[in-house]
Coordinates of C-alpha atoms in Angstrom, one line a residue:
Chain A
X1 CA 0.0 0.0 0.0
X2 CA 1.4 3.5 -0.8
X3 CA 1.4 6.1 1.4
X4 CA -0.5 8.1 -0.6
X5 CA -3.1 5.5 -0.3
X6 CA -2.5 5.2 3.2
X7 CA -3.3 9.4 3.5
X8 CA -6.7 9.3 1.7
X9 CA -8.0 6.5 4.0
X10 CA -10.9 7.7 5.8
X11 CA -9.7 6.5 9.1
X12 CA -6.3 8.7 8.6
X13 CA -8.3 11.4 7.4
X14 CA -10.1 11.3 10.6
X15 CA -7.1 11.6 12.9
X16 CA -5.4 14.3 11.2
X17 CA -8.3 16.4 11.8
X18 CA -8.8 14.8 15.2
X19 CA -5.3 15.6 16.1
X20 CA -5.2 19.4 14.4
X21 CA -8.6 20.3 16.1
X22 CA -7.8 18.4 19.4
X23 CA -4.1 17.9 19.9
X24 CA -3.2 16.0 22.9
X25 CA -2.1 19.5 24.9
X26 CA -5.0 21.0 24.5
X27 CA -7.3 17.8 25.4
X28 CA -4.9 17.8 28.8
X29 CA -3.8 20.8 29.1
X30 CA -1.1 21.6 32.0
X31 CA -1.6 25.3 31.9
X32 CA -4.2 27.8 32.1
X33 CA -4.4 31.5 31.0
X34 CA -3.7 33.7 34.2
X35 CA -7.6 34.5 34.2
X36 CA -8.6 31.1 35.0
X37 CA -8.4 32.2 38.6
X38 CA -12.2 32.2 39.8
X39 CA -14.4 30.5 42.1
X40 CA -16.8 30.2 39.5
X41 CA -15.1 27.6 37.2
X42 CA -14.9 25.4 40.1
X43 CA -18.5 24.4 39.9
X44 CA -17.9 23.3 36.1
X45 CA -15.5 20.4 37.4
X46 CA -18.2 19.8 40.8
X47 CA -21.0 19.0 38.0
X48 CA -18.7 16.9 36.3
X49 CA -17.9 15.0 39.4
X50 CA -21.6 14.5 40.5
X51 CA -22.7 13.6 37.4
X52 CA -20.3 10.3 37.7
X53 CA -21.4 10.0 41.1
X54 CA -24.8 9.9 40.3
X55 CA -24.6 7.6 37.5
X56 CA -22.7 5.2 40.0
X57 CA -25.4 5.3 42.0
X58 CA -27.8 4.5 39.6
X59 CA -26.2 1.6 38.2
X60 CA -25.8 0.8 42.1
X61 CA -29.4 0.7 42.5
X62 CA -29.9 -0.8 38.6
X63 CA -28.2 -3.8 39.8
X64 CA -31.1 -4.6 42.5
X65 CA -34.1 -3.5 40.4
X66 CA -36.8 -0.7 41.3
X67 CA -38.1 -2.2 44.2
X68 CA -34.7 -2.8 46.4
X69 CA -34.5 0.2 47.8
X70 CA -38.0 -0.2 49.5
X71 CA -37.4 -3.7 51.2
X72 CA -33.4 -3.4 52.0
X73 CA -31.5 0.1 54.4
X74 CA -28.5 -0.5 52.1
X75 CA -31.0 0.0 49.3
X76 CA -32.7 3.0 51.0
X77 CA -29.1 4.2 51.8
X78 CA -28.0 3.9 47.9
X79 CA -31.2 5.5 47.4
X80 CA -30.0 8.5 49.5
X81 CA -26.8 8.8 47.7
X82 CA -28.4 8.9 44.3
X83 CA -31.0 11.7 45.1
X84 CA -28.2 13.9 47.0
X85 CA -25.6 13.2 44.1
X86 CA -28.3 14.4 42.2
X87 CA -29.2 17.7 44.1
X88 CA -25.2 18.5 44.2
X89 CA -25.3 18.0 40.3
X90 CA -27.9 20.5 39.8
X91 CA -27.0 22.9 42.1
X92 CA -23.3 22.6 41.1
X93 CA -24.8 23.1 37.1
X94 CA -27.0 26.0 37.7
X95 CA -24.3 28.5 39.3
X96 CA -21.7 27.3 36.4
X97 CA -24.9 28.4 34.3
X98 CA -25.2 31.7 35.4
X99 CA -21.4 32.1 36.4
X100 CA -21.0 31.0 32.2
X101 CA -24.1 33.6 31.6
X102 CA -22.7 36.5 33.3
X103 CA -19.1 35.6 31.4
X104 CA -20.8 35.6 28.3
X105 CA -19.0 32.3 27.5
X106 CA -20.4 32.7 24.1
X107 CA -18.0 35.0 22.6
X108 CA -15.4 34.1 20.5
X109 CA -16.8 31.4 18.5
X110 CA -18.1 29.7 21.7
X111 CA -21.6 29.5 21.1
X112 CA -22.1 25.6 20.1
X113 CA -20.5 25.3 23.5
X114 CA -23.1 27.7 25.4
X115 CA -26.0 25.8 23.5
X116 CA -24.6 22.5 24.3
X117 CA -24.5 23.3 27.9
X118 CA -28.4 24.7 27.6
X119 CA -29.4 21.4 25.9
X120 CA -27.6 19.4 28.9
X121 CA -29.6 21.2 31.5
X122 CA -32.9 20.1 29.8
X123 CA -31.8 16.8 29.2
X124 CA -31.0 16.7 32.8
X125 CA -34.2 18.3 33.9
X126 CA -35.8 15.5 31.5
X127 CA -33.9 12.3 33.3
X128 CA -34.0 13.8 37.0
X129 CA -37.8 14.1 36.1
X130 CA -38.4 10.5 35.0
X131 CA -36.2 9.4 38.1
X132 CA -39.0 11.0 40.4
X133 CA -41.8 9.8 38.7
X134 CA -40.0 5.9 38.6
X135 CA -39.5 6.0 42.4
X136 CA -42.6 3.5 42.9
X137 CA -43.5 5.4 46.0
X138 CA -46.3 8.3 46.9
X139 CA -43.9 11.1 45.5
X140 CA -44.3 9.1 41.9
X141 CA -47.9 8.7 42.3
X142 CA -48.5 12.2 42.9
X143 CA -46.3 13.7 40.7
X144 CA -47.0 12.0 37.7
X145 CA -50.2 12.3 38.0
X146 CA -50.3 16.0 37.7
X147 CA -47.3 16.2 35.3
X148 CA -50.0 14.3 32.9
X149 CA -51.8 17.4 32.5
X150 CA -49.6 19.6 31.5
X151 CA -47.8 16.9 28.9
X152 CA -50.9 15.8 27.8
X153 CA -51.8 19.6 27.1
X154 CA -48.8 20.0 24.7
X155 CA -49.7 16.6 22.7
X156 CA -46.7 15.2 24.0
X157 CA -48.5 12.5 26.1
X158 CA -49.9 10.9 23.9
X159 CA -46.4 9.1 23.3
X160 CA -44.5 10.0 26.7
X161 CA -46.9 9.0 29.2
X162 CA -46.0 9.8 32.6
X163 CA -48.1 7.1 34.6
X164 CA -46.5 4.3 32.6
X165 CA -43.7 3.1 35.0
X166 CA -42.1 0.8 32.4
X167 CA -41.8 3.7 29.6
X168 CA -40.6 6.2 32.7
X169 CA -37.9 4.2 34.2
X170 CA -36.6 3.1 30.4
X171 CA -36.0 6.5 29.6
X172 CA -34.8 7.2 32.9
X173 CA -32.0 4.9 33.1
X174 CA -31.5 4.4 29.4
X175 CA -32.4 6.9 26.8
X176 CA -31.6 10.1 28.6
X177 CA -28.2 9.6 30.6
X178 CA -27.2 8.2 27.0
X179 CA -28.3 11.9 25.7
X180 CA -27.0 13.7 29.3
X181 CA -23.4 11.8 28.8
X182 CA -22.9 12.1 25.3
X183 CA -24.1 15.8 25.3
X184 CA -22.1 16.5 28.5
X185 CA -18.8 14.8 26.8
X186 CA -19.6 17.0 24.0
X187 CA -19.8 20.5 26.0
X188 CA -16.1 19.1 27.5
X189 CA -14.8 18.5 24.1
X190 CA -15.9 22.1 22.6
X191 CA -14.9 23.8 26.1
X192 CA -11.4 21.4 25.1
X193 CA -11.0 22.8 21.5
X194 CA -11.7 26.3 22.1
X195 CA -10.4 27.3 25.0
X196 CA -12.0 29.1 28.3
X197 CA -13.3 32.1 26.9
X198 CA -11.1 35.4 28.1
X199 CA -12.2 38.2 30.0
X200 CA -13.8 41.5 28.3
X201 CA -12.2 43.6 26.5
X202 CA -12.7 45.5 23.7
X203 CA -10.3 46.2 20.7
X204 CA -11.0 48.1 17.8
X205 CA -11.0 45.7 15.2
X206 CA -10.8 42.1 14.9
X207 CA -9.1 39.8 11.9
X208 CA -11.2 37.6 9.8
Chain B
X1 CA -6.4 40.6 4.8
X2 CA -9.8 42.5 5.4
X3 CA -10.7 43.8 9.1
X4 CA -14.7 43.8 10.5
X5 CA -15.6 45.9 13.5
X6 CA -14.8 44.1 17.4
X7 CA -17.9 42.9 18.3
X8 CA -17.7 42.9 22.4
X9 CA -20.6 40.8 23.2
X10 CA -19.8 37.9 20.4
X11 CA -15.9 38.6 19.6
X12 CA -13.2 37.3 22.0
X13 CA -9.9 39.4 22.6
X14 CA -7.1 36.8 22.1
X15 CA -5.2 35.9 25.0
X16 CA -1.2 37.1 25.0
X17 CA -0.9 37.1 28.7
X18 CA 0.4 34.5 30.9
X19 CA -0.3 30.8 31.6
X20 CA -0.1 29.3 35.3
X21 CA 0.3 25.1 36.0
X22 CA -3.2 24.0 35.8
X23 CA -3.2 19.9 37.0
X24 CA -6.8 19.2 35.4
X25 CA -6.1 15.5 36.7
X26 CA -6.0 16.2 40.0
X27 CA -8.5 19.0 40.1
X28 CA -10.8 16.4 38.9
X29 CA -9.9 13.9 41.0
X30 CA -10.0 16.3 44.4
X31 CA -13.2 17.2 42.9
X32 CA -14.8 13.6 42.8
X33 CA -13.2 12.8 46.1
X34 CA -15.3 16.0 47.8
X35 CA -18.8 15.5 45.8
X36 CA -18.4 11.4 47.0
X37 CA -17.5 12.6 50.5
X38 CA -20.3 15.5 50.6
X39 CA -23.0 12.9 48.9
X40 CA -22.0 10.6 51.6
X41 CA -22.3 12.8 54.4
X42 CA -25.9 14.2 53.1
X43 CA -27.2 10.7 52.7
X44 CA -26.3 9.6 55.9
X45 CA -27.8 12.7 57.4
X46 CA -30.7 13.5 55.9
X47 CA -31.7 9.8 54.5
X48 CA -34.4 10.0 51.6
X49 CA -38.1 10.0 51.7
X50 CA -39.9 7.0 50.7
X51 CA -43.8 7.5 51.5
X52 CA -45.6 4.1 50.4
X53 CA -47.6 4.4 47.1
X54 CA -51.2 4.6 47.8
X55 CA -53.1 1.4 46.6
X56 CA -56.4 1.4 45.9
X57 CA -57.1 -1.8 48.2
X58 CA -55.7 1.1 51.1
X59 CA -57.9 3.9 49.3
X60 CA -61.4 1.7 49.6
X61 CA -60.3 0.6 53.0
X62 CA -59.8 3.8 54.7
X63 CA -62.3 6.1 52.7
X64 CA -64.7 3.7 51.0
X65 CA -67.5 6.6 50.7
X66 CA -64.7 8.3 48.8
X67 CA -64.1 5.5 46.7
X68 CA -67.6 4.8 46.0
X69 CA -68.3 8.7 45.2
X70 CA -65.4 8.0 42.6
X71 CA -66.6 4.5 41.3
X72 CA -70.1 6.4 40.8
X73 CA -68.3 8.9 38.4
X74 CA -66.7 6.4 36.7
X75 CA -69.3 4.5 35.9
X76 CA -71.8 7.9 35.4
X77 CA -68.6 9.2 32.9
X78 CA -68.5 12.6 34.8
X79 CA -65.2 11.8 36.2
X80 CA -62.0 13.8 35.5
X81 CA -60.6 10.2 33.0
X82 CA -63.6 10.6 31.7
X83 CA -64.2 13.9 30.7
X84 CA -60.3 14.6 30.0
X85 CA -60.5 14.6 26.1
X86 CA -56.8 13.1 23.9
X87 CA -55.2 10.9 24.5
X88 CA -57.5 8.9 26.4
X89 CA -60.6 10.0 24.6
X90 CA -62.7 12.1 22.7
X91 CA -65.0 14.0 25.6
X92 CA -63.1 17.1 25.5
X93 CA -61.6 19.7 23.1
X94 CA -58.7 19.8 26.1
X95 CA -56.4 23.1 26.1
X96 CA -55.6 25.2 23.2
X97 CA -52.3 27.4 23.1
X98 CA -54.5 30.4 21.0
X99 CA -55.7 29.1 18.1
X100 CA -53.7 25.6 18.4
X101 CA -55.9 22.4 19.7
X102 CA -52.1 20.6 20.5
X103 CA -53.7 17.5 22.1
X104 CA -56.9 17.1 20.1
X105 CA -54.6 16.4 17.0
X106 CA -52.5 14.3 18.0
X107 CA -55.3 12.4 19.1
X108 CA -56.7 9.4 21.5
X109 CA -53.6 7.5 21.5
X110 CA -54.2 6.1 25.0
X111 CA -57.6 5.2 24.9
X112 CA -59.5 4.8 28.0
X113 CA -63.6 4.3 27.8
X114 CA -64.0 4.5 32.0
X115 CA -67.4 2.7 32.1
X116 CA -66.0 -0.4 31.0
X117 CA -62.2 0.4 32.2
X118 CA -62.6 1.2 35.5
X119 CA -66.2 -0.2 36.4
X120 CA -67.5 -2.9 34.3
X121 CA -64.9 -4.7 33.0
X122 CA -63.0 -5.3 36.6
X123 CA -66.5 -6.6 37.7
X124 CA -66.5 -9.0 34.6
X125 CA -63.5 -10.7 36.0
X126 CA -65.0 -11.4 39.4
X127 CA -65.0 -15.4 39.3
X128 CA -68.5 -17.1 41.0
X129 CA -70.4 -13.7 40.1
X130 CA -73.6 -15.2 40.6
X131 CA -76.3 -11.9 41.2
X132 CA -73.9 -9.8 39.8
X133 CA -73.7 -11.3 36.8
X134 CA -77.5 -10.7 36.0
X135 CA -76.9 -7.0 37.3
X136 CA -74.4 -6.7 34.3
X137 CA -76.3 -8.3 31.8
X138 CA -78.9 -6.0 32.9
X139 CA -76.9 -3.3 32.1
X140 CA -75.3 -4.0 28.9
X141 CA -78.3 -4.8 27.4
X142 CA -79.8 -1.3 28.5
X143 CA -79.9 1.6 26.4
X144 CA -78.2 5.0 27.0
X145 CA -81.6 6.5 28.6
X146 CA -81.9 3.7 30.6
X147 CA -78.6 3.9 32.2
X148 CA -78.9 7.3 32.4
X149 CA -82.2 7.2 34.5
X150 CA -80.4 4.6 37.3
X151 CA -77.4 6.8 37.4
X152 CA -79.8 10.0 37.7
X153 CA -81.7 8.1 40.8
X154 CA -78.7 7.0 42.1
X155 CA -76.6 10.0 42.0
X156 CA -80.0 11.6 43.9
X157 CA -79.9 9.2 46.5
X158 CA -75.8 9.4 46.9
X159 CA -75.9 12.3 48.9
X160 CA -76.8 10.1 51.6
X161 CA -74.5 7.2 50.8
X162 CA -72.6 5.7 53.6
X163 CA -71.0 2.8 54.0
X164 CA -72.0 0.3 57.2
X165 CA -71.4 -3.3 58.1
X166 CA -68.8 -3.8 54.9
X167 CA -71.4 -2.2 51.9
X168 CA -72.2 0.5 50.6
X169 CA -75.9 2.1 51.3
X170 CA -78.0 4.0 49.4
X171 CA -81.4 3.8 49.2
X172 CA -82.4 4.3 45.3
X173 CA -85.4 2.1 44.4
X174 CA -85.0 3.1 40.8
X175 CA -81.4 2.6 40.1
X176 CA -81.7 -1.0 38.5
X177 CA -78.3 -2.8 38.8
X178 CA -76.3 0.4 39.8
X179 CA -76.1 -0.3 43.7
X180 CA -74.7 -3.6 43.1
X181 CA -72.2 -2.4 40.6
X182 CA -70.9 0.3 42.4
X183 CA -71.3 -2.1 46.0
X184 CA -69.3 -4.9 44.8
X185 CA -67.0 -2.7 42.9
X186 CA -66.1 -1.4 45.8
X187 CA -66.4 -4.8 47.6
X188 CA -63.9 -5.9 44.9
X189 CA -61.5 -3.0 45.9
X190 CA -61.6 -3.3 49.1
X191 CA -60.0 -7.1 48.8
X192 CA -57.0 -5.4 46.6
X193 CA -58.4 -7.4 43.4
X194 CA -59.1 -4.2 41.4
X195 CA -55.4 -3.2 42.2
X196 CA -54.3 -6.2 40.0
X197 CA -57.2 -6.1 37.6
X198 CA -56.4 -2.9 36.1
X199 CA -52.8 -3.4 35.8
X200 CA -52.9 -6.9 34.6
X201 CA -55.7 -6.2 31.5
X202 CA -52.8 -6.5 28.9
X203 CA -51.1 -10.0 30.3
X204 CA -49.3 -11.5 33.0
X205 CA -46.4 -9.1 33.0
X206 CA -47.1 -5.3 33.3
X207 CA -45.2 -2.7 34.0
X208 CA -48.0 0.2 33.0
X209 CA -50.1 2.2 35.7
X210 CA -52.0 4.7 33.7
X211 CA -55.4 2.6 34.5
X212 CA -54.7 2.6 38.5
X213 CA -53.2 5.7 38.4
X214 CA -56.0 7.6 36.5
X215 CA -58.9 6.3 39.0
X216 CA -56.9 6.9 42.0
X217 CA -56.3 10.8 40.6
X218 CA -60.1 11.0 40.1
X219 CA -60.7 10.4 44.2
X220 CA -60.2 12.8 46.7
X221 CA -57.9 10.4 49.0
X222 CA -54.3 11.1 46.8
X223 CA -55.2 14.9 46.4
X224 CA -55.9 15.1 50.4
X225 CA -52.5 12.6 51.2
X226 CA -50.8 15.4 49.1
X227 CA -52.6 18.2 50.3
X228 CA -51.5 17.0 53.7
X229 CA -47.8 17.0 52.5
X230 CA -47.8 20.3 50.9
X231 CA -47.2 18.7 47.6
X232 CA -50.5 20.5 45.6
X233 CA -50.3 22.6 42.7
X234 CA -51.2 26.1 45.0
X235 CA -48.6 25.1 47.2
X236 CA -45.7 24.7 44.3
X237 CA -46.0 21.4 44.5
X238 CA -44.5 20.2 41.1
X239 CA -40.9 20.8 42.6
X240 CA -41.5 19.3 46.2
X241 CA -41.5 16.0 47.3
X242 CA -42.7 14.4 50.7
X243 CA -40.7 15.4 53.7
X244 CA -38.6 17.9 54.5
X245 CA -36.4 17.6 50.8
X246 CA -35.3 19.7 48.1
X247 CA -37.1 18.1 45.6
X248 CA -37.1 19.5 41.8
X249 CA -36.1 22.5 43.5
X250 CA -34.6 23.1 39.6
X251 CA -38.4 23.4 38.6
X252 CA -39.1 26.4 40.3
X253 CA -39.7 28.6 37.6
X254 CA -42.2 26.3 35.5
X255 CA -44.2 25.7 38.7
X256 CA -43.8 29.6 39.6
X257 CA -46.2 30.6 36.8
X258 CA -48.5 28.7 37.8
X259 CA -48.8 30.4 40.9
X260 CA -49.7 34.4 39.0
X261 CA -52.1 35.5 36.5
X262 CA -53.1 34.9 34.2
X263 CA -51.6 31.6 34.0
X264 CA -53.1 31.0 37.6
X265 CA -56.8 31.9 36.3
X266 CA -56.7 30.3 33.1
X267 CA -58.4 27.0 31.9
X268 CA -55.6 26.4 29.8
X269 CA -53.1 27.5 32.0
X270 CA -50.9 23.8 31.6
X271 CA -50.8 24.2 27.6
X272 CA -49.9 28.2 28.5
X273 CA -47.2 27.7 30.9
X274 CA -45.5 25.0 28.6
X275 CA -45.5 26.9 26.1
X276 CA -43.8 29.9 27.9
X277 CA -41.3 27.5 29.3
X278 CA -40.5 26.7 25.9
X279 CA -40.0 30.2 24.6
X280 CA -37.9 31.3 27.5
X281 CA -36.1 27.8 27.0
X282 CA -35.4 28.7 23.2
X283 CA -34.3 32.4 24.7
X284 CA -31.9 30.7 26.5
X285 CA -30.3 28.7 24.3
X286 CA -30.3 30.9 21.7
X287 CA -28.6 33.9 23.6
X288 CA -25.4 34.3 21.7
X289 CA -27.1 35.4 18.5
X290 CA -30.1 37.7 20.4
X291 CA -28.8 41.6 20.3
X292 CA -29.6 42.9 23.4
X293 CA -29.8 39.8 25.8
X294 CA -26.2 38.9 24.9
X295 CA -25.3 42.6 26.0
X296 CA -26.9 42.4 29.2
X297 CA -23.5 39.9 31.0
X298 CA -21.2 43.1 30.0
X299 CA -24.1 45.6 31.0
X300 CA -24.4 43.9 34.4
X301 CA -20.7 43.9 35.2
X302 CA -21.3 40.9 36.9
X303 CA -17.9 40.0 35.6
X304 CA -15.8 41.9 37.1
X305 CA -16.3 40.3 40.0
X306 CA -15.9 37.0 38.8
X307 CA -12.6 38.4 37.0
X308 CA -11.8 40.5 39.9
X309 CA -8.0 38.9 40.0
X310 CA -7.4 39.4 36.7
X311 CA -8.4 43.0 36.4
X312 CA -7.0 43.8 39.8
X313 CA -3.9 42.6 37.7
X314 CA -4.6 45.2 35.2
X315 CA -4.3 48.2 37.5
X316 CA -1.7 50.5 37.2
X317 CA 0.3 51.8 39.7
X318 CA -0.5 54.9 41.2
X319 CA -0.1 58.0 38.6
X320 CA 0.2 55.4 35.9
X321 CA -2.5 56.3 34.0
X322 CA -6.5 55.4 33.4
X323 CA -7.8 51.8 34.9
X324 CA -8.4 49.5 32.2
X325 CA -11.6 48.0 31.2
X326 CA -14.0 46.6 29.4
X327 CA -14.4 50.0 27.2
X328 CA -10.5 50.9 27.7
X329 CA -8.3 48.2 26.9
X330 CA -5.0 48.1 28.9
X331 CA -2.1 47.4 26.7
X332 CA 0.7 45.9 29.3
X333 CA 1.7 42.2 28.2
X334 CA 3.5 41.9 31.4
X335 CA 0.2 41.9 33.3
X336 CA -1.1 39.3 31.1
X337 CA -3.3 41.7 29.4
X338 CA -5.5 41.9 26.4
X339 CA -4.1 42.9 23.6
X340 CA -5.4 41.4 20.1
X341 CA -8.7 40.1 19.7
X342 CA -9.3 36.1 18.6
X343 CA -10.2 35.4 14.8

């Protein structure tokens, strides 16, 4: 094979770009600009450190099925560690939110990042949401029953129905961490490729 | 090489300034290690709520006027199932967003008939029915107005109902097969057998509660448990759960609207809040290309405190000249300062 053949194979296409748009010092980078020096970007890596928590967790309590952490107190226990790994996460994603709002982490070419983040925190609204209404208890009764209305007002329930348990707890622990993970491993990448945006500042003109 | 105007709120100044060690492995890792350790520590502290699910066995036990109030709507079709319109049927337009009927086009795609879901069908499944099962013959072979006259008498009479000695009692001479229907119904509840029934009416395994779940919503006893728990709509309920938790504390601005007007007045206030949600959502996400909204971080000066070391940095010394910032660029390299904007 010639090495000109070897350079228009798909798969060495696909590294070179890999490796101009991601080299392996900006993937792992050992140094930050001087203005990485906030309390604010420490909630990015918190989020990122619940959200592994919870998913350990949840693939604790997967192991026993829905019911264990009724009958069993290291069930109930798990349990506790799920729900407050999840409260962490969110409180952890909302200041980095608003901390990346008031930065206007946008600029620069940073916008797929910003919107990446957004569609995380629905996602994540979306799976925390079917993890209350799959809890088998009173709260899934209750809440389920009057998160029906306002689905059902949308059209949406006629296909996500909130008061099936089996359809809930599927999505729950399948469809939407997939779409939380690979979305959140996205945001990383992008935050990765281009950089923590810099303070403001304005210049006169900028090169295109 | 051509040159376009620096756009503040959607161009980035490039970075010339200095780089510190930055270990992101570790800073990782010391950040798993606290979240573990403060998950941990909550857990063990504060536990989890885990209120049993209401059954409907528990439901006819403890309230059985409440669940025979709710069987007579069922079977009457003036409960909330019944009246609720797509997707379980066609009994109501349902809420419109302005001119748009959302769920009424999408359709019945659940469908639920609650005279035969919740009441006669169950009752059909009794084994050894003996004077029931002339009671339901009786009543599938009637015709509407027929029906219609029992439940009329009965409903009358149901302002007196009570329930002694393990039945229901109502006197209503002229309510043909009604009183048994709604008695053994209830009878039939009250043994847990309807808590199976309606669960088990596609096969052996199940894992789909819309049937149980609907009737027990159309009682009072759920609404009154949750009442009692601070958990209803009034009382921003969406976000709580049982106990002294958090919740969906990250709900609070969906279930916020439906505290004010007009969402808080409106008939179609679930279809109108969504829809809000979803706007304000699509705001959100769409910030870095909105003039105006994407001003307002720079506007606020929020970051200036978030940057505070960084443009402490930028400060001259005394009689040095103006303070940089945002508007007046500082031009110092050796302060790790701004000086060329990023393509």
């Amino acid at each position: 094979m010639s090495t000109t053949e070897i350079e228009r194979q798909w798969t060495t296409r696909l590294r070179h770009r890999v490796a101009a748009k991601l080299p392996p010092e900006k993937l792992l980078p050992d140094t930050q600009p001087t203005y990485v020096s906030s309390w604010i970007y420490v909630f990015g890596v918190t989020t990122l450190a619940a959200l592994v928590v919870v998913i350990a967790t949840g693939c604790l309590l997967a192991i026993r099925g829905p019911q264990w952490w009724h009958e069993s107190d290291i069930g109930h226990f798990v349990n506790s560690l799920h729900l407050w790994s999840v409260e962490i996460f969110f409180f952890a994603m909302v200041i980095h939110l608003w901390g990346k709002f008031f930065m206007a982490a946008w600029r620069g070419g940073r916008a797929l990042t910003w919107m990446t983040g957004v569609v995380t925190f629905v996602v994540s609204i979306l799976t925390a949401f079917t993890g209350y209404v799959s809890q088998t208890n009173f709260d899934s009764q209750w809440i389920s029953t009057q998160a029906k209305d306002g689905i059902n007002a949308t059209g949406g329930g006629a296909f996500f129905n909130v008061l099936n348990l089996g359809q809930m707890l599927m999505w729950h622990i399948v469809l939407l961490p997939i779409g939380a993970v690979a979305l959140t491993v996205l945001h990383v990448l992008l935050v990765r490729v281009k950089g923590v945006v810099p303070p403001f500042a304005s210049t006169n003109e900028v090169e295109s | 090489m051509t040159k376009k105007a620096f756009r503040p709120d959607v161009d980035a100044p490039r970075w010339t300034g200095g780089h510190t060690p930055y270990d992101i492995a570790k800073e990782g890792t010391i950040a798993l290690l606290v979240v573990a350790i403060l998950t941990i520590a909550l857990a063990t502290v504060f536990g989890s709520p885990d209120v049993p699910a209401v059954t409907i066995k528990r439901w006819s036990n403890t309230t059985p006027v409440d669940f025979a109030m709710t069987a007579l709507s069922e079977l009457s079709a003036t409960s909330g199932s019944a009246l609720y319109g797509a997707p379980y049927n066609h009994n109501a337009v349902g809420q419109q967003l302005g001119p748009l009927q959302l769920a009424k086009w999408v359709g019945v795609r659940i469908p639920i008939n609650a005279v035969n879901d919740f009441v006669i069908n169950p009752l059909e499944s009794l084994p050894n029915q003996g004077a029931l099962a002339t009671d339901l013959q009786q009543w599938k072979q009637a015709s509407t107005s027929q029906r219609n006259g029992w439940i009329a008498d009965y409903t009358k009479a149901a302002a007196h109902l009570s329930f002694k000695s393990g039945n229901v009692v109502v006197t209503a001479a002229n309510a043909g097969p009604v009183p048994v229907l709604i008695n053994d119904l209830t009878q039939m509840a009250r043994s847990g057998a309807l808590d199976q029934n309606l669960v088990s009416h596609s096969g052996f395994y199940t894992t789909d509660y819309t049937l149980p779940l609907l009737f027990i919503a159309d009682g009072s006893y759920l609404a009154n448990l949750a009442d009692l728990q601070h958990l209803k709509g009034t009382q921003w309920g969406m976000m709580n759960e049982t106990g002294s938790y958090p919740g969906q504390a990250w709900l609070w601005l969906y279930t916020f609207w439906y505290q004010v007007p007009p969402f808080s007045q409106s008939g179609n206030a679930d279809v109108l809040v969504w829809g809000f949600m979803m706007a304000l959502t699509a705001l959100l996400l769409l910030i870095p290309f909105i003039p105006g909204l994407r001003s307002i971080p720079r506007w606020s000066r929020v970051y200036r405190l978030i940057w505070s070391e960084h443009y402490r940095g930028l400060q001259p010394a005394s009689g040095q000249g103006t303070r940089p910032s945002a508007d007046r660029p500082a031009t110092s390299r050796a302060t790790g300062d701004i000086t060329r904007p990023e393509a």
